[in-house]
PDB file of C-alpha atoms and ligand atoms in Angstrom:
ATOM      1  CA  MET A   1      -0.479-136.928 -29.371  1.00  0.00           C
ATOM      2  CA  ASP A   2       1.942-137.896 -26.781  1.00  0.00           C
ATOM      3  CA  LEU A   3       0.655-137.129 -23.395  1.00  0.00           C
ATOM      4  CA  GLU A   4       4.259-137.040 -21.787  1.00  0.00           C
ATOM      5  CA  LEU A   5       3.306-138.859 -18.683  1.00  0.00           C
ATOM      6  CA  THR A   6       5.868-141.652 -18.846  1.00  0.00           C
ATOM      7  CA  GLY A   7       7.661-141.820 -15.586  1.00  0.00           C
ATOM      8  CA  LYS A   8       5.677-139.028 -13.955  1.00  0.00           C
ATOM      9  CA  VAL A   9       4.474-139.721 -10.424  1.00  0.00           C
ATOM     10  CA  ALA A  10       0.836-139.455 -10.307  1.00  0.00           C
ATOM     11  CA  LEU A  11      -1.280-139.315  -6.885  1.00  0.00           C
ATOM     12  CA  VAL A  12      -4.988-140.284  -7.272  1.00  0.00           C
ATOM     13  CA  THR A  13      -7.314-140.007  -4.284  1.00  0.00           C
ATOM     14  CA  ALA A  14     -10.605-141.810  -3.724  1.00  0.00           C
ATOM     15  CA  ALA A  15      -9.483-144.120  -6.668  1.00  0.00           C
ATOM     16  CA  SER A  16     -10.758-147.628  -5.749  1.00  0.00           C
ATOM     17  CA  LYS A  17     -13.813-147.173  -7.772  1.00  0.00           C
ATOM     18  CA  GLY A  18     -15.580-145.089 -10.302  1.00  0.00           C
ATOM     19  CA  LEU A  19     -13.926-141.815 -11.812  1.00  0.00           C
ATOM     20  CA  GLY A  20     -10.740-141.917  -9.572  1.00  0.00           C
ATOM     21  CA  ARG A  21     -10.017-145.547 -10.674  1.00  0.00           C
ATOM     22  CA  ALA A  22     -10.817-145.029 -14.374  1.00  0.00           C
ATOM     23  CA  THR A  23      -8.476-141.863 -14.241  1.00  0.00           C
ATOM     24  CA  ALA A  24      -5.719-143.644 -12.324  1.00  0.00           C
ATOM     25  CA  ARG A  25      -5.997-146.593 -14.974  1.00  0.00           C
ATOM     26  CA  GLN A  26      -5.783-143.848 -17.992  1.00  0.00           C
ATOM     27  CA  LEU A  27      -2.719-142.345 -16.274  1.00  0.00           C
ATOM     28  CA  ALA A  28      -1.005-145.783 -15.731  1.00  0.00           C
ATOM     29  CA  ALA A  29      -1.772-146.659 -19.535  1.00  0.00           C
ATOM     30  CA  GLU A  30      -0.024-143.599 -20.419  1.00  0.00           C
ATOM     31  CA  GLY A  31       3.092-144.592 -18.690  1.00  0.00           C
ATOM     32  CA  ALA A  32       2.607-142.661 -15.086  1.00  0.00           C
ATOM     33  CA  ARG A  33       3.764-144.438 -11.962  1.00  0.00           C
ATOM     34  CA  VAL A  34       0.703-144.196  -9.939  1.00  0.00           C
ATOM     35  CA  MET A  35      -0.566-144.145  -6.074  1.00  0.00           C
ATOM     36  CA  ILE A  36      -3.814-144.862  -5.536  1.00  0.00           C
ATOM     37  CA  SER A  37      -5.863-144.127  -2.251  1.00  0.00           C
ATOM     38  CA  ALA A  38      -9.262-144.857  -0.771  1.00  0.00           C
ATOM     39  CA  ARG A  39     -10.519-145.918   2.593  1.00  0.00           C
ATOM     40  CA  SER A  40     -10.745-149.656   2.369  1.00  0.00           C
ATOM     41  CA  ALA A  41      -7.637-151.392   2.111  1.00  0.00           C
ATOM     42  CA  GLU A  42      -9.138-154.594   0.644  1.00  0.00           C
ATOM     43  CA  GLN A  43     -10.737-152.903  -2.449  1.00  0.00           C
ATOM     44  CA  LEU A  44      -7.940-150.829  -2.936  1.00  0.00           C
ATOM     45  CA  GLU A  45      -5.486-153.640  -3.312  1.00  0.00           C
ATOM     46  CA  LYS A  46      -7.813-155.102  -5.649  1.00  0.00           C
ATOM     47  CA  THR A  47      -7.815-152.252  -7.859  1.00  0.00           C
ATOM     48  CA  ALA A  48      -4.299-151.458  -7.681  1.00  0.00           C
ATOM     49  CA  ALA A  49      -3.544-155.177  -8.813  1.00  0.00           C
ATOM     50  CA  GLU A  50      -5.996-155.071 -11.782  1.00  0.00           C
ATOM     51  CA  ILE A  51      -4.649-151.691 -13.022  1.00  0.00           C
ATOM     52  CA  ALA A  52      -1.152-152.908 -12.878  1.00  0.00           C
ATOM     53  CA  GLU A  53      -1.985-156.000 -14.790  1.00  0.00           C
ATOM     54  CA  GLU A  54      -3.967-154.350 -17.329  1.00  0.00           C
ATOM     55  CA  THR A  55      -1.402-151.607 -18.020  1.00  0.00           C
ATOM     56  CA  GLY A  56       1.952-153.007 -16.787  1.00  0.00           C
ATOM     57  CA  ALA A  57       2.676-149.978 -15.001  1.00  0.00           C
ATOM     58  CA  GLN A  58       3.930-149.485 -11.320  1.00  0.00           C
ATOM     59  CA  VAL A  59       0.723-149.024  -9.308  1.00  0.00           C
ATOM     60  CA  GLU A  60       1.048-148.558  -5.623  1.00  0.00           C
ATOM     61  CA  HIS A  61      -1.665-148.324  -3.080  1.00  0.00           C
ATOM     62  CA  CYS A  62      -2.202-146.737   0.498  1.00  0.00           C
ATOM     63  CA  PRO A  63      -5.420-146.504   2.394  1.00  0.00           C
ATOM     64  CA  ALA A  64      -6.385-143.082   3.511  1.00  0.00           C
ATOM     65  CA  ASP A  65      -9.768-141.333   4.363  1.00  0.00           C
ATOM     66  CA  VAL A  66      -9.355-137.829   2.715  1.00  0.00           C
ATOM     67  CA  SER A  67     -11.306-136.349   5.591  1.00  0.00           C
ATOM     68  CA  SER A  68      -8.380-136.937   7.755  1.00  0.00           C
ATOM     69  CA  GLY A  69      -5.222-134.672   7.773  1.00  0.00           C
ATOM     70  CA  ASP A  70      -3.363-137.516   9.504  1.00  0.00           C
ATOM     71  CA  ASP A  71      -4.362-139.984   6.780  1.00  0.00           C
ATOM     72  CA  LEU A  72      -3.242-137.299   4.031  1.00  0.00           C
ATOM     73  CA  ASP A  73       0.124-136.670   5.749  1.00  0.00           C
ATOM     74  CA  ARG A  74       0.676-140.463   5.788  1.00  0.00           C
ATOM     75  CA  LEU A  75      -0.488-140.890   2.197  1.00  0.00           C
ATOM     76  CA  LEU A  76       1.880-138.088   0.932  1.00  0.00           C
ATOM     77  CA  ALA A  77       4.816-139.497   2.957  1.00  0.00           C
ATOM     78  CA  GLU A  78       4.310-143.122   1.612  1.00  0.00           C
ATOM     79  CA  THR A  79       4.050-141.635  -1.951  1.00  0.00           C
ATOM     80  CA  ARG A  80       7.239-139.778  -1.495  1.00  0.00           C
ATOM     81  CA  ALA A  81       9.056-142.580  -0.205  1.00  0.00           C
ATOM     82  CA  ARG A  82       7.829-145.357  -2.716  1.00  0.00           C
ATOM     83  CA  LEU A  83       7.701-143.308  -5.874  1.00  0.00           C
ATOM     84  CA  GLY A  84       9.287-139.760  -5.238  1.00  0.00           C
ATOM     85  CA  GLY A  85       7.653-136.367  -5.330  1.00  0.00           C
ATOM     86  CA  VAL A  86       4.406-136.000  -6.698  1.00  0.00           C
ATOM     87  CA  ASP A  87       4.301-134.385 -10.324  1.00  0.00           C
ATOM     88  CA  VAL A  88       0.463-135.092 -11.003  1.00  0.00           C
ATOM     89  CA  LEU A  89      -2.371-134.852  -8.480  1.00  0.00           C
ATOM     90  CA  VAL A  90      -5.904-136.142  -9.311  1.00  0.00           C
ATOM     91  CA  ASN A  91      -7.620-134.772  -6.230  1.00  0.00           C
ATOM     92  CA  ASN A  92     -10.921-136.792  -5.734  1.00  0.00           C
ATOM     93  CA  ALA A  93     -13.168-137.619  -2.836  1.00  0.00           C
ATOM     94  CA  GLY A  94     -16.490-139.346  -2.171  1.00  0.00           C
ATOM     95  CA  GLY A  95     -19.443-137.355  -2.805  1.00  0.00           C
ATOM     96  CA  PRO A  96     -21.150-135.343   0.074  1.00  0.00           C
ATOM     97  CA  ARG A  97     -24.414-136.617   1.464  1.00  0.00           C
ATOM     98  CA  PRO A  98     -27.653-135.635  -0.587  1.00  0.00           C
ATOM     99  CA  GLY A  99     -30.173-133.324   1.104  1.00  0.00           C
ATOM    100  CA  GLY A 100     -31.866-129.879   0.748  1.00  0.00           C
ATOM    101  CA  PHE A 101     -31.387-126.913   3.257  1.00  0.00           C
ATOM    102  CA  ASP A 102     -33.806-128.430   6.252  1.00  0.00           C
ATOM    103  CA  ALA A 103     -32.131-131.748   6.261  1.00  0.00           C
ATOM    104  CA  LEU A 104     -28.708-130.604   6.760  1.00  0.00           C
ATOM    105  CA  ASP A 105     -27.495-129.800  10.416  1.00  0.00           C
ATOM    106  CA  ASP A 106     -24.089-128.483  11.586  1.00  0.00           C
ATOM    107  CA  ALA A 107     -22.509-131.892  11.687  1.00  0.00           C
ATOM    108  CA  ALA A 108     -23.660-132.675   8.178  1.00  0.00           C
ATOM    109  CA  TRP A 109     -21.964-129.307   6.958  1.00  0.00           C
ATOM    110  CA  GLN A 110     -18.936-129.946   8.809  1.00  0.00           C
ATOM    111  CA  GLU A 111     -18.549-133.361   7.455  1.00  0.00           C
ATOM    112  CA  ALA A 112     -18.805-132.206   3.853  1.00  0.00           C
ATOM    113  CA  PHE A 113     -16.366-129.478   4.550  1.00  0.00           C
ATOM    114  CA  GLU A 114     -13.663-131.771   5.754  1.00  0.00           C
ATOM    115  CA  LEU A 115     -14.453-134.309   3.150  1.00  0.00           C
ATOM    116  CA  ASN A 116     -14.780-132.158  -0.208  1.00  0.00           C
ATOM    117  CA  LEU A 117     -13.134-128.704   0.687  1.00  0.00           C
ATOM    118  CA  LEU A 118     -10.458-129.140   3.394  1.00  0.00           C
ATOM    119  CA  SER A 119      -9.115-132.436   1.911  1.00  0.00           C
ATOM    120  CA  THR A 120      -8.371-130.387  -1.176  1.00  0.00           C
ATOM    121  CA  VAL A 121      -6.558-127.454   0.752  1.00  0.00           C
ATOM    122  CA  ARG A 122      -4.511-130.227   2.485  1.00  0.00           C
ATOM    123  CA  LEU A 123      -3.747-132.211  -0.705  1.00  0.00           C
ATOM    124  CA  PHE A 124      -2.745-128.924  -2.619  1.00  0.00           C
ATOM    125  CA  ARG A 125      -0.468-127.957   0.319  1.00  0.00           C
ATOM    126  CA  GLY A 126       0.901-131.496   0.327  1.00  0.00           C
ATOM    127  CA  VAL A 127       2.125-131.311  -3.467  1.00  0.00           C
ATOM    128  CA  LEU A 128       2.814-127.643  -4.236  1.00  0.00           C
ATOM    129  CA  GLY A 129       6.127-127.417  -2.724  1.00  0.00           C
ATOM    130  CA  HIS A 130       7.672-130.027  -4.855  1.00  0.00           C
ATOM    131  CA  MET A 131       5.799-128.850  -7.886  1.00  0.00           C
ATOM    132  CA  ARG A 132       7.119-125.250  -7.421  1.00  0.00           C
ATOM    133  CA  GLU A 133      10.607-126.502  -6.670  1.00  0.00           C
ATOM    134  CA  GLN A 134      10.806-128.374  -9.910  1.00  0.00           C
ATOM    135  CA  GLY A 135       9.129-125.931 -12.016  1.00  0.00           C
ATOM    136  CA  TRP A 136       6.579-128.581 -13.212  1.00  0.00           C
ATOM    137  CA  GLY A 137       3.122-129.862 -11.878  1.00  0.00           C
ATOM    138  CA  ARG A 138      -0.431-130.591 -12.852  1.00  0.00           C
ATOM    139  CA  ILE A 139      -3.492-130.670 -10.583  1.00  0.00           C
ATOM    140  CA  VAL A 140      -6.941-131.845 -11.364  1.00  0.00           C
ATOM    141  CA  THR A 141      -9.877-131.724  -9.065  1.00  0.00           C
ATOM    142  CA  ILE A 142     -12.892-133.885  -9.672  1.00  0.00           C
ATOM    143  CA  ALA A 143     -15.958-131.864  -8.860  1.00  0.00           C
ATOM    144  CA  SER A 144     -19.461-131.830 -10.303  1.00  0.00           C
ATOM    145  CA  SER A 145     -21.559-130.087 -12.739  1.00  0.00           C
ATOM    146  CA  SER A 146     -22.663-128.012  -9.548  1.00  0.00           C
ATOM    147  CA  ILE A 147     -19.959-126.028 -10.373  1.00  0.00           C
ATOM    148  CA  LYS A 148     -22.002-124.378 -13.169  1.00  0.00           C
ATOM    149  CA  GLN A 149     -25.477-125.178 -11.924  1.00  0.00           C
ATOM    150  CA  PRO A 150     -26.968-126.143  -8.683  1.00  0.00           C
ATOM    151  CA  ILE A 151     -28.383-129.689  -8.476  1.00  0.00           C
ATOM    152  CA  GLU A 152     -31.741-130.175  -6.923  1.00  0.00           C
ATOM    153  CA  ASN A 153     -31.304-131.847  -3.295  1.00  0.00           C
ATOM    154  CA  LEU A 154     -27.511-131.600  -3.249  1.00  0.00           C
ATOM    155  CA  LEU A 155     -26.960-128.479  -1.423  1.00  0.00           C
ATOM    156  CA  LEU A 156     -23.763-129.500   0.106  1.00  0.00           C
ATOM    157  CA  SER A 157     -22.217-130.154  -3.350  1.00  0.00           C
ATOM    158  CA  ASN A 158     -23.673-126.979  -4.635  1.00  0.00           C
ATOM    159  CA  THR A 159     -21.735-125.208  -1.777  1.00  0.00           C
ATOM    160  CA  TYR A 160     -18.292-126.780  -1.435  1.00  0.00           C
ATOM    161  CA  ARG A 161     -17.853-127.492  -5.110  1.00  0.00           C
ATOM    162  CA  VAL A 162     -18.017-124.088  -5.945  1.00  0.00           C
ATOM    163  CA  ALA A 163     -15.687-123.074  -2.939  1.00  0.00           C
ATOM    164  CA  ILE A 164     -13.156-125.373  -4.745  1.00  0.00           C
ATOM    165  CA  LEU A 165     -13.368-123.371  -7.761  1.00  0.00           C
ATOM    166  CA  GLY A 166     -12.324-120.258  -5.927  1.00  0.00           C
ATOM    167  CA  LEU A 167      -9.506-122.144  -4.264  1.00  0.00           C
ATOM    168  CA  ALA A 168      -8.286-123.761  -7.431  1.00  0.00           C
ATOM    169  CA  LYS A 169      -8.525-120.558  -9.395  1.00  0.00           C
ATOM    170  CA  SER A 170      -6.473-118.619  -6.817  1.00  0.00           C
ATOM    171  CA  VAL A 171      -3.744-121.452  -6.605  1.00  0.00           C
ATOM    172  CA  ALA A 172      -3.670-121.514 -10.415  1.00  0.00           C
ATOM    173  CA  LEU A 173      -2.907-117.866 -10.556  1.00  0.00           C
ATOM    174  CA  GLU A 174      -0.214-117.916  -7.965  1.00  0.00           C
ATOM    175  CA  PHE A 175       1.595-121.119  -9.205  1.00  0.00           C
ATOM    176  CA  ALA A 176       1.413-120.374 -12.908  1.00  0.00           C
ATOM    177  CA  PRO A 177       4.680-118.694 -12.826  1.00  0.00           C
ATOM    178  CA  HIS A 178       6.131-121.928 -11.369  1.00  0.00           C
ATOM    179  CA  GLY A 179       5.084-124.214 -14.143  1.00  0.00           C
ATOM    180  CA  VAL A 180       1.943-125.440 -12.173  1.00  0.00           C
ATOM    181  CA  LEU A 181      -1.422-125.909 -13.947  1.00  0.00           C
ATOM    182  CA  VAL A 182      -4.418-126.331 -11.887  1.00  0.00           C
ATOM    183  CA  ASN A 183      -7.902-127.166 -13.345  1.00  0.00           C
ATOM    184  CA  THR A 184     -11.280-128.582 -12.183  1.00  0.00           C
ATOM    185  CA  VAL A 185     -13.467-131.047 -13.932  1.00  0.00           C
ATOM    186  CA  GLY A 186     -17.037-131.557 -13.309  1.00  0.00           C
ATOM    187  CA  PRO A 187     -18.924-134.622 -14.181  1.00  0.00           C
ATOM    188  CA  GLY A 188     -22.335-134.418 -15.163  1.00  0.00           C
ATOM    189  CA  ARG A 189     -23.919-138.020 -15.113  1.00  0.00           C
ATOM    190  CA  ILE A 190     -21.342-140.671 -15.511  1.00  0.00           C
ATOM    191  CA  ALA A 191     -22.232-144.368 -14.795  1.00  0.00           C
ATOM    192  CA  THR A 192     -20.726-145.119 -11.492  1.00  0.00           C
ATOM    193  CA  ASP A 193     -21.761-146.497  -8.134  1.00  0.00           C
ATOM    194  CA  ARG A 194     -22.325-142.943  -6.840  1.00  0.00           C
ATOM    195  CA  VAL A 195     -24.700-142.106  -9.503  1.00  0.00           C
ATOM    196  CA  ALA A 196     -26.513-145.489  -9.148  1.00  0.00           C
ATOM    197  CA  SER A 197     -26.873-144.418  -5.394  1.00  0.00           C
ATOM    198  CA  LEU A 198     -28.155-141.106  -6.185  1.00  0.00           C
ATOM    199  CA  ASP A 199     -30.574-142.361  -8.749  1.00  0.00           C
ATOM    200  CA  ALA A 200     -31.972-145.078  -6.119  1.00  0.00           C
ATOM    201  CA  ASN A 201     -32.278-142.086  -3.588  1.00  0.00           C
ATOM    202  CA  ARG A 202     -34.444-140.237  -6.115  1.00  0.00           C
ATOM    203  CA  ALA A 203     -36.440-143.275  -7.164  1.00  0.00           C
ATOM    204  CA  THR A 204     -37.449-143.722  -3.509  1.00  0.00           C
ATOM    205  CA  THR A 205     -38.305-140.063  -3.094  1.00  0.00           C
ATOM    206  CA  ALA A 206     -40.311-139.809  -6.051  1.00  0.00           C
ATOM    207  CA  GLY A 207     -41.776-143.279  -5.801  1.00  0.00           C
ATOM    208  CA  ILE A 208     -40.803-144.379  -9.222  1.00  0.00           C
ATOM    209  CA  SER A 209     -38.136-147.115 -10.454  1.00  0.00           C
ATOM    210  CA  VAL A 210     -34.547-146.592 -10.849  1.00  0.00           C
ATOM    211  CA  GLU A 211     -35.003-147.317 -14.618  1.00  0.00           C
ATOM    212  CA  GLU A 212     -37.423-144.497 -14.906  1.00  0.00           C
ATOM    213  CA  VAL A 213     -35.192-142.067 -12.994  1.00  0.00           C
ATOM    214  CA  ARG A 214     -32.429-142.968 -15.367  1.00  0.00           C
ATOM    215  CA  ALA A 215     -34.675-142.574 -18.377  1.00  0.00           C
ATOM    216  CA  GLN A 216     -35.889-139.137 -17.295  1.00  0.00           C
ATOM    217  CA  THR A 217     -32.278-138.134 -16.876  1.00  0.00           C
ATOM    218  CA  GLU A 218     -30.866-139.433 -20.109  1.00  0.00           C
ATOM    219  CA  LYS A 219     -33.728-137.333 -21.745  1.00  0.00           C
ATOM    220  CA  ALA A 220     -32.331-134.153 -20.354  1.00  0.00           C
ATOM    221  CA  ILE A 221     -28.918-134.909 -21.477  1.00  0.00           C
ATOM    222  CA  PRO A 222     -28.383-134.007 -25.470  1.00  0.00           C
ATOM    223  CA  LEU A 223     -26.207-136.876 -26.165  1.00  0.00           C
ATOM    224  CA  GLY A 224     -28.838-139.085 -24.694  1.00  0.00           C
ATOM    225  CA  ARG A 225     -27.006-141.218 -22.247  1.00  0.00           C
ATOM    226  CA  TYR A 226     -24.961-141.367 -19.161  1.00  0.00           C
ATOM    227  CA  GLY A 227     -21.024-141.076 -19.788  1.00  0.00           C
ATOM    228  CA  THR A 228     -18.699-143.685 -18.858  1.00  0.00           C
ATOM    229  CA  ALA A 229     -15.824-143.309 -16.576  1.00  0.00           C
ATOM    230  CA  GLU A 230     -13.405-143.865 -19.331  1.00  0.00           C
ATOM    231  CA  GLU A 231     -14.690-140.990 -21.260  1.00  0.00           C
ATOM    232  CA  PHE A 232     -14.301-138.928 -18.089  1.00  0.00           C
ATOM    233  CA  ALA A 233     -10.587-140.240 -17.405  1.00  0.00           C
ATOM    234  CA  LYS A 234      -9.621-139.040 -20.907  1.00  0.00           C
ATOM    235  CA  VAL A 235     -10.364-135.432 -20.137  1.00  0.00           C
ATOM    236  CA  ALA A 236      -8.850-135.576 -16.723  1.00  0.00           C
ATOM    237  CA  ALA A 237      -5.716-137.224 -17.996  1.00  0.00           C
ATOM    238  CA  PHE A 238      -5.161-134.749 -20.597  1.00  0.00           C
ATOM    239  CA  LEU A 239      -5.380-131.746 -18.278  1.00  0.00           C
ATOM    240  CA  VAL A 240      -2.905-133.344 -16.145  1.00  0.00           C
ATOM    241  CA  SER A 241      -0.501-134.161 -18.917  1.00  0.00           C
ATOM    242  CA  GLY A 242       2.590-132.748 -20.369  1.00  0.00           C
ATOM    243  CA  ALA A 243       0.703-132.203 -23.697  1.00  0.00           C
ATOM    244  CA  ASN A 244      -1.471-129.560 -21.695  1.00  0.00           C
ATOM    245  CA  THR A 245       0.761-126.428 -21.656  1.00  0.00           C
ATOM    246  CA  TYR A 246      -1.784-123.530 -21.913  1.00  0.00           C
ATOM    247  CA  LEU A 247      -4.913-124.597 -19.844  1.00  0.00           C
ATOM    248  CA  THR A 248      -5.071-123.621 -16.263  1.00  0.00           C
ATOM    249  CA  GLY A 249      -7.464-122.009 -13.740  1.00  0.00           C
ATOM    250  CA  GLN A 250     -10.345-123.496 -15.807  1.00  0.00           C
ATOM    251  CA  ASN A 251     -13.432-125.715 -15.002  1.00  0.00           C
ATOM    252  CA  PHE A 252     -14.675-128.075 -17.446  1.00  0.00           C
ATOM    253  CA  LEU A 253     -17.791-130.193 -17.602  1.00  0.00           C
ATOM    254  CA  VAL A 254     -17.918-133.803 -18.779  1.00  0.00           C
ATOM    255  CA  ASP A 255     -21.492-133.897 -18.960  1.00  0.00           C
ATOM    256  CA  GLY A 256     -22.908-134.567 -22.638  1.00  0.00           C
ATOM    257  CA  GLY A 257     -24.311-131.358 -22.912  1.00  0.00           C
ATOM    258  CA  MET A 258     -26.466-131.498 -19.742  1.00  0.00           C
ATOM    259  CA  VAL A 259     -25.878-127.998 -18.252  1.00  0.00           C
ATOM    260  CA  LYS A 260     -27.407-125.552 -20.593  1.00  0.00           C
ATOM    261  CA  ALA A 261     -25.554-122.575 -19.291  1.00  0.00           C
ATOM    262  CA  ILE A 262     -23.030-120.715 -21.748  1.00  0.00           C
TER     263      ILE A 262
HETATM  264  P1  LIG B 301     -17.880-143.683  -6.611  1.00  0.00           P
HETATM  265  O1  LIG B 301     -18.977-143.825  -5.491  1.00  0.00           O
HETATM  266  O2  LIG B 301     -18.014-144.578  -7.867  1.00  0.00           O
HETATM  267  O3  LIG B 301     -16.408-143.718  -6.240  1.00  0.00           O
HETATM  268  C1  LIG B 301     -16.041-143.015  -5.160  1.00  0.00           C
HETATM  269  C2  LIG B 301     -14.587-143.121  -4.672  1.00  0.00           C
HETATM  270  O4  LIG B 301     -14.304-142.616  -3.393  1.00  0.00           O
HETATM  271  C3  LIG B 301     -14.524-144.848  -4.154  1.00  0.00           C
HETATM  272  O5  LIG B 301     -13.228-145.219  -4.457  1.00  0.00           O
HETATM  273  C4  LIG B 301     -14.609-144.717  -2.678  1.00  0.00           C
HETATM  274  O6  LIG B 301     -13.888-145.635  -1.838  1.00  0.00           O
HETATM  275  C5  LIG B 301     -13.837-143.225  -2.394  1.00  0.00           C
HETATM  276  N1  LIG B 301     -14.196-142.544  -1.219  1.00  0.00           N
HETATM  277  C6  LIG B 301     -15.391-142.213  -0.681  1.00  0.00           C
HETATM  278  N2  LIG B 301     -15.193-141.544   0.637  1.00  0.00           N
HETATM  279  C7  LIG B 301     -13.880-141.422   0.619  1.00  0.00           C
HETATM  280  C8  LIG B 301     -13.042-140.826   1.686  1.00  0.00           C
HETATM  281  N3  LIG B 301     -13.694-140.250   2.705  1.00  0.00           N
HETATM  282  N4  LIG B 301     -11.737-140.937   1.569  1.00  0.00           N
HETATM  283  C9  LIG B 301     -11.182-141.602   0.637  1.00  0.00           C
HETATM  284  N5  LIG B 301     -11.796-142.146  -0.454  1.00  0.00           N
HETATM  285  C10 LIG B 301     -13.273-142.130  -0.514  1.00  0.00           C
HETATM  286  O7  LIG B 301     -18.058-142.185  -7.115  1.00  0.00           O
HETATM  287  P2  LIG B 301     -17.737-141.505  -8.466  1.00  0.00           P
HETATM  288  O8  LIG B 301     -18.986-141.466  -9.186  1.00  0.00           O
HETATM  289  O9  LIG B 301     -16.554-141.807  -9.021  1.00  0.00           O
HETATM  290  O10 LIG B 301     -17.493-139.977  -7.762  1.00  0.00           O
HETATM  291  C11 LIG B 301     -16.229-139.378  -7.520  1.00  0.00           C
HETATM  292  C12 LIG B 301     -16.528-138.057  -7.228  1.00  0.00           C
HETATM  293  O11 LIG B 301     -17.161-137.250  -8.376  1.00  0.00           O
HETATM  294  C13 LIG B 301     -17.520-137.713  -5.961  1.00  0.00           C
HETATM  295  O12 LIG B 301     -17.171-136.640  -5.284  1.00  0.00           O
HETATM  296  C14 LIG B 301     -18.819-137.545  -6.696  1.00  0.00           C
HETATM  297  O13 LIG B 301     -19.915-136.873  -5.867  1.00  0.00           O
HETATM  298  C15 LIG B 301     -18.432-136.623  -7.824  1.00  0.00           C
HETATM  299  N6  LIG B 301     -19.427-136.613  -8.907  1.00  0.00           N
HETATM  300  C16 LIG B 301     -19.667-137.804  -9.754  1.00  0.00           C
HETATM  301  C17 LIG B 301     -20.649-137.673 -10.696  1.00  0.00           C
HETATM  302  C18 LIG B 301     -20.857-138.766 -11.574  1.00  0.00           C
HETATM  303  O14 LIG B 301     -21.588-138.612 -12.562  1.00  0.00           O
HETATM  304  N7  LIG B 301     -20.233-139.924 -11.316  1.00  0.00           N
HETATM  305  C19 LIG B 301     -21.526-136.455 -10.768  1.00  0.00           C
HETATM  306  C20 LIG B 301     -20.998-135.431 -10.124  1.00  0.00           C
HETATM  307  C21 LIG B 301     -19.991-135.574  -9.142  1.00  0.00           C
END
């Protein structure tokens, strides 16, 4: 299947590592011209060079903290200047800090609001004008399995990821007549640094080893293992591709069957 991504301009945020990186690499391998972004310039430069080397694609990089409106304005301006208008947005951010209700003060709520929800609003606003004008655009937001089932001790994710669904669905409906398709993907347990750090956190709380945490978690996944970032990236790449012509306003889990809800 031709994903019809050749020459498309793709912006992938929070892409120096993990799911963002793997998705950017997949898009580059499919012929897209890619802008990647994350906070640390050093790691970002390394990742951009690796993806360009592996795929032969044009891979630009620009540091930006997605929590900052100024950073996002600069990132969008740089992308337009170096690559042109954004055809494909993969909207990703770092995960919010773990914690149950009692552990979260106003500052924690505000921080996660800016990191996960306001960044989404700002990025959508930054790309939708061009997409509407040209009558074509694709957006995917990387969320979490918490969009279908709350995760213990991740209250901020359980709250703001669901808010993203309301936003993404609304924008999908409003912009469908303009050829813009908007979807959300929720990873379950994909082996990345974020999952390693959450496992370490749980191991400390439960007084067991990280290996035991992983074994217990894998037992609850029908496919019996954590996913790989590459497995996740293939799904995200399809959703933002030209091959996707009829899926919009949907949310998908890439979770090996972990969430049992129908
Ligand atoms: P990761 O830690 O491997 O990578 C996160 C990336 O985000 C890094 O490139 C980091 O530099 C960047 N980043 C962090 N904060 C940022 C900020 N403020 N501005 C810009 N860039 C920032 O994590 P991951 O596993 O790839 O997770 C990506 C997203 O998916 C996170 O929001 C995470 O909570 C969510 N998620 C992941 C899983 C999973 O199984 N891996 C499960 C549920 C949800």
